């Protein structure tokens, strides 16, 4: 028998470039109150939430053990709290395990990140590299992506023009999403002429600095209807780690993503990604990643360039939310992807709504050039 | 209480610890982790290919490596496997065990490797902990993890003379245990005749908290392997079962919860709930060993009361009558505890690992000299968080 | 949002803590070999039959202990991937733009990440043969390799950057310590035997209180920059302007720097900003130059 857990509710604030009017505690508390209001969930020791899984990062919070700064605003006062320090998709995977284990009926997931707080995102991600052989050279997640972008574009036939189309489309989709970061709509020419940051990645190819917070209530299958009439189920999850040194990896192989997706597909009984999903949300921190991850999860076997030319992004309803590229903070990309899948499955995606969505894939990445991938499958 | 029966049972099948030390210049972070991982694999008779999933944790700002599990893949063996990272301050090691238990029990993974580590020599621990305080309201006032609050409390209740003696008896017991444990970072060989001298001559840190009372800053890693019941029996003939675990946090940032709960520590609250749902009436009678996360001798003394739900001066008597010694009625920290070694991200996992070794009966020179069937292990973190575990030799619940 | 920005305080903070990282025995052996022998070493996993660099004591893939299996690699290799970093951040080792490349050293199976210099940004490509250039001063780190530069196709004269290769932001410098004999020789060349340059007793009466160098002497140090570095051999200087800001005393070390600030598309000329600074980082002079960069030579055309 396939086992699943339910997502009962989602609460989010709007993605913004700089939430100067609120600390992260306030951002989380807004989400927390909304979850309680939507579901009527309690923190009763018998029947309520006994464990909160948070997602945040000490470096971006500039705070040791940053979950100490939010225990009570996420409802963990005299309850459990466990912080996942990876992309939030893994918080969902872990929460799923906590529920399927029988240990908890309910898990509240609370994630936040204020990228605007740090002087530079790249300075933070430089610290993810070892201090001996990589950090001194100035490696960071942006230039690590650039190595991958060049190698991938060479192999897949994805061109600068394709990337421009991806960015323009992301902004158009983002404009239809009331919780997405408010960005200017762009022309293809504007993207093609945007300055190079780290060849071949242009300024507009990279996701913009963003602040955001998110809450989600997960429950065991049996109790979902106590909290919502319209539960959405997580039926598959998998993640995978690739090698650390960029030089040790085949940067274009999608090694970790293929494995992560394979595990999620096995769990959910998915045979062929190409016709399994009505909605696909991929964590494209840089434009080249959208077709590359699409290949990794099995949507674009013909290669990313041909897939885009064949209208693959529309055919598979990829990133109707605007994607990471429109702006979600690091750590939360996978949760943002899951939110879109959830809303589409519930029929609550507003202007972006696709008819008859029954199954969706959401994806998150952690680390430089997708060292770690997580894939989640959601169903009605 | 609401915890349902576990989806499936989870056994501890492999344990690896590095030697704990103030300095490990000979290895870098992933290499130190690898020592523990190798130890756990050898202990279980497994190869890295047998592991489905790797769980990693420590405190990023103690070594200032952002998302260190990425680099540490060189030593953890996570390449090509599912991998999670969880961090919850001092409780990290406990959270990792709880997570591994959940991941295996869920049916998603059969064999999970969990790794806690810290290389405190590489950073500035007190500075790192001070950065935990709220940058607006508290950071300029914080003094790392040093506090004499427990000393103040015990002294206020039992008087200076009795309180100071109890703390020093506790301290010497822990050192005697540490001297038996080959992995200890600090084992001084303290003896009873030094009590009076230590109570006055050890350098004071804050109030009645003296250097001798306080835990060390250590380098070290701990790795543990967890397997489903079916898999566990294939791997070993003496798995140690995780019966239950509970996590209780408390941390006020906005004072939303004033007067909501009675004035009770998370330790006591966690213990009450854990015993209630596992039907433990008399914990001292039930448990054969307790591995406690005791950051200082003062806390150690004070918290005995909370964990065992004691009243009055029962906890002081346990210490004064040396019942917590390895051959006593309720052995506490036969490993020497946290005062003997504190590689923070590993410390709480070491408590579970040491408790499990006692249940297996192969802890080495610090093995309790009588059968150990029921064990408890605690984690402490934040300004007041608890993770509490019950381990069993038999599937008896 | 009804909240006003000025009602919301922002507190500046910094996580400034000391850290010391231990490379371990294996990493240290690699670094010692770089420092003392200028040799790059790899580690071989016999099970995976792969030679890895940077060093690691266990094979990440099969988990075998490999810390004893040292292999000498060549200090040359092939670029397998690269990016040109154009954004500027404090964590970068050199001022952008700079090339960061994956370099597969001869004898290794996995590429090493490092900086490539000595090639115009627009000429950088995958497959290029490069060799390690070691730093003059050791820091006992990976930066003991200062950078890699191309090995092959070295022409008799290495011509400077052409108009197309030059980019705004590129810069180069030349430094020299000005001695008494420099000043005396310059007096001979120019015929300017003014006692304020040559006679200490006279110079004591001037506002400077001691002898100073001719203004044109430090100014002339920009010539090797423009003619031999940036743009380099083949450059024609059309105009050099300078405003003197501070005197040059005997023994001062003057650094002349040129930076490309504008490309004049129509004429294919380049405007450069010039600065002269002394060892105290004081501005001695500033100015500008207009140059015709070298034309691509026939034997160098690709």
CSV table of N, CA and C in Angstrom, one decimal, chain C residues 120-261:
chain,number,residue,atom,x,y,z
C,120,UNK,N,43.5,37.3,-23.2
C,120,UNK,CA,42.4,38.3,-23.3
C,120,UNK,C,41.1,37.6,-23.0
C,121,UNK,N,40.2,38.2,-22.3
C,121,UNK,CA,39.0,37.6,-21.9
C,121,UNK,C,38.2,37.0,-23.1
C,122,UNK,N,38.3,37.7,-24.2
C,122,UNK,CA,37.5,37.2,-25.3
C,122,UNK,C,38.2,36.1,-26.0
C,123,UNK,N,39.4,35.8,-25.7
C,123,UNK,CA,40.1,34.7,-26.3
C,123,UNK,C,40.1,33.4,-25.5
C,124,UNK,N,39.5,33.5,-24.3
C,124,UNK,CA,39.5,32.4,-23.4
C,124,UNK,C,38.7,31.3,-24.0
C,125,UNK,N,39.2,30.0,-23.9
C,125,UNK,CA,38.3,28.9,-24.4
C,125,UNK,C,38.6,27.6,-23.7
C,126,UNK,N,37.6,26.7,-23.8
C,126,UNK,CA,37.8,25.4,-23.2
C,126,UNK,C,38.8,24.7,-24.1
C,127,UNK,N,39.7,23.9,-23.6
C,127,UNK,CA,40.7,23.1,-24.3
C,127,UNK,C,42.0,23.8,-24.3
C,128,UNK,N,42.1,25.0,-23.8
C,128,UNK,CA,43.4,25.8,-23.8
C,128,UNK,C,44.4,25.1,-22.9
C,129,UNK,N,45.6,25.0,-23.3
C,129,UNK,CA,46.7,24.4,-22.5
C,129,UNK,C,47.2,25.5,-21.6
C,130,UNK,N,47.4,25.3,-20.3
C,130,UNK,CA,47.8,26.3,-19.4
C,130,UNK,C,48.9,25.7,-18.5
C,131,UNK,N,49.7,26.6,-17.9
C,131,UNK,CA,50.7,26.1,-16.9
C,131,UNK,C,50.6,26.9,-15.6
C,132,UNK,N,51.0,26.3,-14.5
C,132,UNK,CA,50.9,27.0,-13.2
C,132,UNK,C,52.0,28.1,-13.1
C,133,UNK,N,51.7,29.2,-12.6
C,133,UNK,CA,52.7,30.3,-12.3
C,133,UNK,C,52.7,30.4,-10.8
C,134,UNK,N,53.8,30.2,-10.2
C,134,UNK,CA,53.9,30.2,-8.7
C,134,UNK,C,54.0,31.6,-8.2
C,135,UNK,N,53.4,31.9,-7.0
C,135,UNK,CA,53.5,33.2,-6.4
C,135,UNK,C,54.9,33.5,-6.0
C,136,UNK,N,55.3,34.7,-6.0
C,136,UNK,CA,56.7,35.1,-5.6
C,136,UNK,C,56.9,34.9,-4.1
C,137,UNK,N,55.8,35.2,-3.4
C,137,UNK,CA,55.9,35.0,-1.9
C,137,UNK,C,54.9,33.9,-1.5
C,138,UNK,N,55.3,33.0,-0.8
C,138,UNK,CA,54.4,31.9,-0.3
C,138,UNK,C,53.5,32.3,0.8
C,139,UNK,N,52.3,31.8,0.7
C,139,UNK,CA,51.3,32.0,1.8
C,139,UNK,C,50.9,30.6,2.4
C,140,UNK,N,51.7,29.6,1.9
C,140,UNK,CA,51.4,28.2,2.3
C,140,UNK,C,49.9,27.9,2.1
C,141,UNK,N,49.4,28.3,1.0
C,141,UNK,CA,48.0,28.0,0.6
C,141,UNK,C,47.9,27.7,-0.8
C,142,UNK,N,46.7,27.5,-1.3
C,142,UNK,CA,46.5,27.2,-2.7
C,142,UNK,C,46.9,28.4,-3.6
C,143,UNK,N,47.0,29.5,-2.9
C,143,UNK,CA,47.4,30.7,-3.7
C,143,UNK,C,48.9,30.8,-3.8
C,144,UNK,N,49.7,29.7,-3.4
C,144,UNK,CA,51.1,29.6,-3.8
C,144,UNK,C,51.1,29.4,-5.3
C,145,UNK,N,50.1,28.8,-5.9
C,145,UNK,CA,49.9,28.9,-7.3
C,145,UNK,C,49.3,30.3,-7.5
C,146,UNK,N,50.0,31.2,-8.1
C,146,UNK,CA,49.4,32.5,-8.3
C,146,UNK,C,48.2,32.5,-9.3
C,147,UNK,N,48.5,31.8,-10.4
C,147,UNK,CA,47.5,31.7,-11.5
C,147,UNK,C,48.1,30.7,-12.5
C,148,UNK,N,47.3,30.4,-13.5
C,148,UNK,CA,47.7,29.6,-14.6
C,148,UNK,C,47.8,30.6,-15.8
C,149,UNK,N,48.7,30.3,-16.8
C,149,UNK,CA,48.6,31.1,-18.0
C,149,UNK,C,48.9,30.2,-19.2
C,150,UNK,N,48.5,30.6,-20.4
C,150,UNK,CA,48.6,29.8,-21.6
C,150,UNK,C,50.0,29.4,-21.9
C,151,UNK,N,50.3,28.1,-22.3
C,151,UNK,CA,51.6,27.7,-22.6
C,151,UNK,C,52.0,27.8,-24.1
C,152,UNK,N,51.1,27.6,-25.0
C,152,UNK,CA,51.5,27.4,-26.4
C,152,UNK,C,51.3,28.7,-27.2
C,153,UNK,N,51.8,28.6,-28.4
C,153,UNK,CA,51.6,29.7,-29.4
C,153,UNK,C,52.2,31.0,-29.0
C,154,UNK,N,53.3,30.9,-28.3
C,154,UNK,CA,54.0,32.2,-27.9
C,154,UNK,C,54.7,32.8,-29.0
C,155,UNK,N,54.3,33.9,-29.6
C,155,UNK,CA,55.0,34.5,-30.7
C,155,UNK,C,56.3,35.2,-30.2
C,156,UNK,N,57.1,35.6,-31.2
C,156,UNK,CA,58.4,36.2,-30.9
C,156,UNK,C,58.2,37.4,-30.0
C,157,UNK,N,57.3,38.2,-30.4
C,157,UNK,CA,56.9,39.4,-29.6
C,157,UNK,C,55.5,39.2,-29.2
C,158,UNK,N,55.3,39.4,-27.9
C,158,UNK,CA,53.9,39.2,-27.4
C,158,UNK,C,53.2,40.6,-27.6
C,159,UNK,N,52.4,40.7,-28.6
C,159,UNK,CA,51.7,42.0,-28.9
C,159,UNK,C,50.7,42.3,-27.8
C,160,UNK,N,50.4,43.6,-27.7
C,160,UNK,CA,49.4,44.0,-26.6
C,160,UNK,C,48.0,43.6,-27.0
C,161,UNK,N,47.1,44.1,-26.1
C,161,UNK,CA,45.7,43.8,-26.4
C,161,UNK,C,45.2,44.7,-27.5
C,162,UNK,N,44.4,44.0,-28.4
C,162,UNK,CA,43.8,44.8,-29.5
C,162,UNK,C,42.5,45.5,-28.9
C,163,UNK,N,42.0,46.4,-29.8
C,163,UNK,CA,40.8,47.2,-29.4
C,163,UNK,C,39.7,46.2,-28.9
C,164,UNK,N,39.5,45.1,-29.6
C,164,UNK,CA,38.4,44.2,-29.3
C,164,UNK,C,38.6,43.5,-28.0
C,165,UNK,N,39.9,43.2,-27.7
C,165,UNK,CA,40.2,42.5,-26.5
C,165,UNK,C,40.2,43.4,-25.2
C,166,UNK,N,40.4,44.6,-25.4
C,166,UNK,CA,40.3,45.5,-24.3
C,166,UNK,C,38.9,45.7,-23.8
C,167,UNK,N,38.8,45.8,-22.4
C,167,UNK,CA,37.5,46.0,-21.9
C,167,UNK,C,37.6,47.1,-20.8
C,168,UNK,N,36.5,47.8,-20.7
C,168,UNK,CA,36.5,48.8,-19.6
C,168,UNK,C,36.7,48.2,-18.3
C,169,UNK,N,37.6,48.7,-17.5
C,169,UNK,CA,37.9,48.1,-16.2
C,169,UNK,C,39.2,47.4,-16.1
C,170,UNK,N,39.8,47.0,-17.3
C,170,UNK,CA,41.1,46.4,-17.2
C,170,UNK,C,42.1,47.4,-16.8
C,171,UNK,N,43.1,47.0,-16.0
C,171,UNK,CA,44.1,47.9,-15.5
C,171,UNK,C,45.5,47.2,-15.4
C,172,UNK,N,46.5,48.1,-15.4
C,172,UNK,CA,47.9,47.5,-15.2
C,172,UNK,C,48.8,48.6,-14.6
C,173,UNK,N,49.9,48.2,-14.0
C,173,UNK,CA,50.7,49.2,-13.2
C,173,UNK,C,52.2,48.9,-13.4
C,174,UNK,N,53.0,49.9,-13.1
C,174,UNK,CA,54.4,49.7,-13.1
C,174,UNK,C,55.0,50.5,-11.9
C,175,UNK,N,55.9,49.9,-11.2
C,175,UNK,CA,56.4,50.6,-10.0
C,175,UNK,C,57.9,50.8,-10.1
C,176,UNK,N,58.4,51.9,-9.5
C,176,UNK,CA,59.9,52.1,-9.5
C,176,UNK,C,60.2,53.0,-8.3
C,177,UNK,N,61.3,52.7,-7.7
C,177,UNK,CA,61.8,53.6,-6.6
C,177,UNK,C,62.7,54.7,-7.2
C,178,UNK,N,62.5,55.9,-6.9
C,178,UNK,CA,63.2,57.0,-7.5
C,178,UNK,C,64.4,57.3,-6.7
C,179,UNK,N,65.6,57.2,-7.3
C,179,UNK,CA,66.8,57.4,-6.5
C,179,UNK,C,67.5,58.7,-6.9
C,180,UNK,N,68.5,59.0,-6.2
C,180,UNK,CA,69.2,60.3,-6.5
C,180,UNK,C,69.8,60.2,-7.9
C,181,UNK,N,70.4,59.0,-8.2
C,181,UNK,CA,71.0,58.9,-9.6
C,181,UNK,C,70.0,59.0,-10.7
C,182,UNK,N,68.7,58.5,-10.4
C,182,UNK,CA,67.7,58.7,-11.4
C,182,UNK,C,67.5,60.2,-11.7
C,183,UNK,N,67.4,60.9,-10.6
C,183,UNK,CA,67.2,62.3,-10.8
C,183,UNK,C,68.3,63.0,-11.5
C,184,UNK,N,69.6,62.6,-11.2
C,184,UNK,CA,70.7,63.2,-11.8
C,184,UNK,C,70.8,62.9,-13.3
C,185,UNK,N,70.5,61.6,-13.6
C,185,UNK,CA,70.4,61.2,-15.0
C,185,UNK,C,69.3,62.0,-15.8
C,186,UNK,N,68.2,62.1,-15.1
C,186,UNK,CA,67.1,62.8,-15.8
C,186,UNK,C,67.4,64.3,-16.0
C,187,UNK,N,68.2,64.9,-15.1
C,187,UNK,CA,68.7,66.3,-15.3
C,187,UNK,C,69.5,66.4,-16.6
C,188,UNK,N,70.4,65.4,-16.7
C,188,UNK,CA,71.2,65.3,-17.9
C,188,UNK,C,70.4,65.2,-19.2
C,189,UNK,N,69.4,64.3,-19.1
C,189,UNK,CA,68.6,64.1,-20.3
C,189,UNK,C,67.8,65.3,-20.7
C,190,UNK,N,67.3,66.0,-19.7
C,190,UNK,CA,66.4,67.1,-20.0
C,190,UNK,C,67.1,68.4,-20.0
C,191,UNK,N,68.3,68.5,-19.4
C,191,UNK,CA,69.0,69.8,-19.3
C,191,UNK,C,68.5,70.6,-18.1
C,192,UNK,N,67.6,70.0,-17.3
C,192,UNK,CA,67.1,70.8,-16.2
C,192,UNK,C,67.9,70.5,-15.0
C,193,UNK,N,69.0,71.3,-14.8
C,193,UNK,CA,69.9,71.2,-13.6
C,193,UNK,C,69.4,72.1,-12.5
C,194,UNK,N,68.2,72.5,-12.4
C,194,UNK,CA,67.6,73.3,-11.4
C,194,UNK,C,68.1,72.8,-10.0
C,195,UNK,N,68.7,73.7,-9.2
C,195,UNK,CA,69.3,73.2,-7.9
C,195,UNK,C,68.2,72.6,-7.0
C,196,UNK,N,66.9,72.9,-7.2
C,196,UNK,CA,65.9,72.3,-6.3
C,196,UNK,C,65.9,70.8,-6.5
C,197,UNK,N,66.4,70.3,-7.6
C,197,UNK,CA,66.5,68.8,-7.8
C,197,UNK,C,67.8,68.2,-7.3
C,198,UNK,N,68.9,69.1,-7.3
C,198,UNK,CA,70.2,68.6,-7.2
C,198,UNK,C,71.0,69.1,-6.0
C,199,UNK,N,70.6,70.2,-5.5
C,199,UNK,CA,71.4,70.8,-4.4
C,199,UNK,C,70.6,70.9,-3.1
C,200,UNK,N,71.0,70.1,-2.1
C,200,UNK,CA,70.2,70.0,-0.9
C,200,UNK,C,70.1,71.3,-0.1
C,201,UNK,N,71.2,72.1,-0.1
C,201,UNK,CA,71.3,73.3,0.6
C,201,UNK,C,70.3,74.3,0.0
C,202,UNK,N,70.2,74.3,-1.3
C,202,UNK,CA,69.3,75.2,-2.0
C,202,UNK,C,67.8,74.7,-1.7
C,203,UNK,N,67.7,73.4,-1.8
C,203,UNK,CA,66.3,72.8,-1.7
C,203,UNK,C,65.7,73.1,-0.3
C,204,UNK,N,66.6,73.2,0.7
C,204,UNK,CA,66.1,73.5,2.1
C,204,UNK,C,65.4,74.8,2.2
C,205,UNK,N,65.6,75.7,1.2
C,205,UNK,CA,65.0,77.0,1.2
C,205,UNK,C,63.6,77.0,0.5
C,206,UNK,N,63.4,75.9,-0.2
C,206,UNK,CA,62.1,75.8,-0.9
C,206,UNK,C,61.0,75.3,0.0
C,207,UNK,N,59.7,75.5,-0.4
C,207,UNK,CA,58.6,75.0,0.4
C,207,UNK,C,58.7,73.5,0.7
C,208,UNK,N,59.5,72.7,-0.1
C,208,UNK,CA,59.5,71.2,0.1
C,208,UNK,C,60.5,70.9,1.2
C,209,UNK,N,61.5,71.8,1.4
C,209,UNK,CA,62.5,71.5,2.5
C,209,UNK,C,63.6,70.6,2.2
C,210,UNK,N,63.5,69.9,1.0
C,210,UNK,CA,64.5,69.0,0.6
C,210,UNK,C,64.4,68.8,-0.9
C,211,UNK,N,65.4,68.0,-1.5
C,211,UNK,CA,65.3,67.9,-2.9
C,211,UNK,C,64.1,67.1,-3.4
C,212,UNK,N,63.5,67.4,-4.5
C,212,UNK,CA,62.5,66.5,-5.0
C,212,UNK,C,62.8,66.2,-6.5
C,213,UNK,N,62.1,65.1,-7.0
C,213,UNK,CA,62.4,64.7,-8.3
C,213,UNK,C,61.7,65.6,-9.3
C,214,UNK,N,62.2,65.6,-10.6
C,214,UNK,CA,61.5,66.4,-11.6
C,214,UNK,C,60.1,65.8,-11.8
C,215,UNK,N,59.1,66.7,-12.0
C,215,UNK,CA,57.7,66.2,-12.2
C,215,UNK,C,57.6,65.2,-13.3
C,216,UNK,N,58.3,65.5,-14.4
C,216,UNK,CA,58.2,64.6,-15.5
C,216,UNK,C,58.8,63.2,-15.3
C,217,UNK,N,59.6,63.1,-14.3
C,217,UNK,CA,60.3,61.8,-14.0
C,217,UNK,C,59.3,60.7,-13.6
C,218,UNK,N,58.5,60.9,-12.5
C,218,UNK,CA,57.5,59.9,-12.2
C,218,UNK,C,56.5,59.8,-13.3
C,219,UNK,N,56.2,60.9,-13.9
C,219,UNK,CA,55.2,60.9,-15.0
C,219,UNK,C,55.6,60.0,-16.1
C,220,UNK,N,56.9,59.9,-16.4
C,220,UNK,CA,57.4,59.1,-17.5
C,220,UNK,C,57.1,57.6,-17.2
C,221,UNK,N,56.9,57.2,-15.9
C,221,UNK,CA,56.7,55.8,-15.6
C,221,UNK,C,55.4,55.2,-16.2
C,222,UNK,N,54.6,56.0,-16.7
C,222,UNK,CA,53.3,55.5,-17.3
C,222,UNK,C,53.7,54.9,-18.7
C,223,UNK,N,54.8,55.3,-19.3
C,223,UNK,CA,55.2,54.8,-20.6
C,223,UNK,C,55.3,53.3,-20.6
C,224,UNK,N,56.0,52.7,-19.7
C,224,UNK,CA,56.1,51.2,-19.7
C,224,UNK,C,54.7,50.6,-19.6
C,225,UNK,N,53.8,51.2,-18.9
C,225,UNK,CA,52.5,50.6,-18.7
C,225,UNK,C,51.7,50.6,-20.0
C,226,UNK,N,51.7,51.8,-20.6
C,226,UNK,CA,50.9,51.9,-21.9
C,226,UNK,C,51.6,51.1,-23.0
C,227,UNK,N,52.9,51.2,-23.1
C,227,UNK,CA,53.6,50.6,-24.2
C,227,UNK,C,53.9,49.2,-24.1
C,228,UNK,N,54.0,48.7,-22.8
C,228,UNK,CA,54.4,47.3,-22.7
C,228,UNK,C,53.4,46.4,-21.9
C,229,UNK,N,52.4,47.0,-21.3
C,229,UNK,CA,51.5,46.2,-20.5
C,229,UNK,C,50.1,46.3,-21.0
C,230,UNK,N,49.6,47.5,-20.9
C,230,UNK,CA,48.1,47.7,-21.2
C,230,UNK,C,48.0,49.0,-22.0
C,231,UNK,N,47.7,49.0,-23.3
C,231,UNK,CA,47.4,47.9,-24.1
C,231,UNK,C,48.6,47.0,-24.4
C,232,UNK,N,49.9,47.5,-24.3
C,232,UNK,CA,51.1,46.7,-24.5
C,232,UNK,C,51.7,47.0,-25.9
C,233,UNK,N,52.6,46.1,-26.3
C,233,UNK,CA,53.4,46.3,-27.5
C,233,UNK,C,52.5,46.7,-28.7
C,234,UNK,N,52.9,47.7,-29.4
C,234,UNK,CA,52.2,48.1,-30.6
C,234,UNK,C,51.2,49.3,-30.4
C,235,UNK,N,51.2,49.8,-29.1
C,235,UNK,CA,50.3,50.9,-28.8
C,235,UNK,C,50.9,52.2,-29.3
C,236,UNK,N,50.1,53.1,-29.8
C,236,UNK,CA,50.5,54.4,-30.1
C,236,UNK,C,49.8,55.4,-29.2
C,237,UNK,N,50.6,56.2,-28.4
C,237,UNK,CA,50.0,57.1,-27.5
C,237,UNK,C,49.7,58.4,-28.2
C,238,UNK,N,48.5,58.9,-28.1
C,238,UNK,CA,48.1,60.1,-28.8
C,238,UNK,C,48.1,61.3,-27.9
C,239,UNK,N,47.9,61.0,-26.6
C,239,UNK,CA,47.8,62.2,-25.7
C,239,UNK,C,48.0,61.6,-24.3
C,240,UNK,N,48.8,62.3,-23.5
C,240,UNK,CA,49.0,62.0,-22.1
C,240,UNK,C,48.9,63.3,-21.3
C,241,UNK,N,47.9,63.3,-20.4
C,241,UNK,CA,47.7,64.5,-19.6
C,241,UNK,C,48.0,64.2,-18.1
C,242,UNK,N,48.6,65.1,-17.4
C,242,UNK,CA,48.8,64.8,-16.0
C,242,UNK,C,48.7,66.1,-15.1
C,243,UNK,N,48.1,66.0,-14.0
C,243,UNK,CA,48.0,67.1,-13.0
C,243,UNK,C,48.8,66.6,-11.8
C,244,UNK,N,49.8,67.4,-11.4
C,244,UNK,CA,50.6,67.0,-10.2
C,244,UNK,C,49.9,67.4,-8.9
C,245,UNK,N,49.9,66.4,-8.0
C,245,UNK,CA,49.2,66.6,-6.8
C,245,UNK,C,50.2,66.6,-5.6
C,246,UNK,N,51.3,66.0,-5.7
C,246,UNK,CA,52.2,65.9,-4.5
C,246,UNK,C,53.6,65.7,-5.1
C,247,UNK,N,54.7,66.2,-4.4
C,247,UNK,CA,56.0,66.0,-4.8
C,247,UNK,C,56.5,64.6,-4.7
C,248,UNK,N,57.5,64.2,-5.5
C,248,UNK,CA,58.2,62.9,-5.3
C,248,UNK,C,59.6,63.2,-4.7
C,249,UNK,N,59.7,62.6,-3.5
C,249,UNK,CA,61.0,62.7,-2.8
C,249,UNK,C,61.9,61.6,-3.2
C,250,UNK,N,63.2,61.8,-3.0
C,250,UNK,CA,64.2,60.7,-3.3
C,250,UNK,C,63.8,59.5,-2.4
C,251,UNK,N,63.9,58.4,-3.0
C,251,UNK,CA,63.6,57.1,-2.3
C,251,UNK,C,62.1,56.8,-2.3
C,252,UNK,N,61.3,57.6,-2.8
C,252,UNK,CA,59.8,57.3,-3.0
C,252,UNK,C,59.7,56.2,-4.0
C,253,UNK,N,58.7,55.3,-3.8
C,253,UNK,CA,58.4,54.3,-4.8
C,253,UNK,C,57.1,54.7,-5.5
C,254,UNK,N,57.2,54.9,-6.7
C,254,UNK,CA,56.0,55.5,-7.5
C,254,UNK,C,55.4,54.3,-8.3
C,255,UNK,N,54.1,54.2,-8.2
C,255,UNK,CA,53.3,53.2,-9.0
C,255,UNK,C,52.5,54.0,-10.0
C,256,UNK,N,52.7,53.8,-11.2
C,256,UNK,CA,51.9,54.4,-12.3
C,256,UNK,C,50.9,53.3,-12.8
C,257,UNK,N,49.6,53.7,-12.8
C,257,UNK,CA,48.6,52.8,-13.1
C,257,UNK,C,47.7,53.4,-14.2
C,258,UNK,N,47.4,52.5,-15.2
C,258,UNK,CA,46.5,52.9,-16.3
C,258,UNK,C,45.3,52.0,-16.2
C,259,UNK,N,44.1,52.6,-16.4
C,259,UNK,CA,42.8,51.7,-16.4
C,259,UNK,C,42.0,52.2,-17.6
C,260,UNK,N,41.5,51.2,-18.3
C,260,UNK,CA,40.6,51.5,-19.5
C,260,UNK,C,39.3,52.0,-18.9
C,261,UNK,N,39.0,53.2,-19.4
C,261,UNK,CA,37.7,53.8,-18.9
C,261,UNK,C,36.7,54.0,-20.0
